[in-house]
């Protein structure tokens, strides 16, 4: 009951301000103020204000929020324990590196590393250049994550 009265008073005040603004010949602003001031009355008439007031003042609702917070805390704790248990950091790092290296066939991007700009029969007649220095491959190992992307970009001539 109190919330509805406050919303009605706020709407009445907003409509008064809109009337004064319209009197000053600022009709666009007055219309916008009137639109905003009618929102609280609309919320009261639809029952939203009563519903929110009922939720905000019920202890069972706050208990529900507490239970949701507890479940989130338990979930995050189990994820942290799961990450830390069983393996060492070096083992996890080695497993990630092995998974990353096996995800793509070793020569999957080799054909696209050739002359990316040429097209047509002249490009088909040219033999593909093979990557020769191993030092370059070893130096590119840390940036290996982007080799697939670079191959795709070179294939499309970008």
CSV table of N, CA, C and O in Angstrom, one decimal, residues 115-126 128:
chain,number,residue,atom,x,y,z
A,115,UNK,N,53.4,-20.4,-52.5
A,115,UNK,CA,53.1,-19.1,-53.0
A,115,UNK,C,51.6,-18.8,-52.9
A,115,UNK,O,50.8,-19.2,-53.8
A,116,UNK,N,51.2,-18.1,-51.9
A,116,UNK,CA,49.8,-17.8,-51.7
A,116,UNK,C,49.2,-16.8,-52.6
A,116,UNK,O,48.0,-16.8,-52.9
A,117,UNK,N,50.0,-15.9,-53.2
A,117,UNK,CA,49.5,-14.8,-54.0
A,117,UNK,C,49.2,-15.3,-55.5
A,117,UNK,O,48.3,-14.7,-56.1
A,118,UNK,N,49.9,-16.3,-56.0
A,118,UNK,CA,49.7,-16.7,-57.4
A,118,UNK,C,48.5,-17.6,-57.5
A,118,UNK,O,48.2,-18.4,-56.6
A,119,UNK,N,47.9,-17.6,-58.6
A,119,UNK,CA,46.7,-18.4,-58.9
A,119,UNK,C,46.7,-18.9,-60.3
A,119,UNK,O,47.3,-18.3,-61.2
A,120,UNK,N,46.0,-20.0,-60.6
A,120,UNK,CA,45.9,-20.4,-62.0
A,120,UNK,C,46.9,-21.5,-62.3
A,120,UNK,O,47.5,-22.1,-61.4
A,121,UNK,N,47.0,-21.8,-63.6
A,121,UNK,CA,47.9,-22.9,-64.1
A,121,UNK,C,49.4,-22.6,-63.8
A,121,UNK,O,50.2,-23.5,-63.6
A,122,UNK,N,49.8,-21.4,-63.8
A,122,UNK,CA,51.2,-21.1,-63.5
A,122,UNK,C,51.5,-21.4,-62.1
A,122,UNK,O,52.6,-21.9,-61.8
A,123,UNK,N,50.6,-21.2,-61.2
A,123,UNK,CA,50.8,-21.6,-59.8
A,123,UNK,C,50.9,-23.1,-59.6
A,123,UNK,O,51.6,-23.7,-58.8
A,124,UNK,N,50.1,-23.8,-60.4
A,124,UNK,CA,50.0,-25.3,-60.3
A,124,UNK,C,51.3,-25.9,-60.8
A,124,UNK,O,51.7,-27.0,-60.4
A,125,UNK,N,52.0,-25.2,-61.8
A,125,UNK,CA,53.2,-25.8,-62.4
A,125,UNK,C,54.4,-25.6,-61.4
A,125,UNK,O,55.3,-26.4,-61.5
A,126,UNK,N,54.4,-24.6,-60.6
A,126,UNK,CA,55.5,-24.4,-59.7
A,126,UNK,C,55.5,-25.4,-58.5
A,126,UNK,O,54.4,-25.7,-58.0
A,128,UNK,N,56.0,-26.8,-54.8
A,128,UNK,CA,55.8,-26.2,-53.5
A,128,UNK,C,57.1,-26.2,-52.7
A,128,UNK,O,57.8,-27.2,-52.7
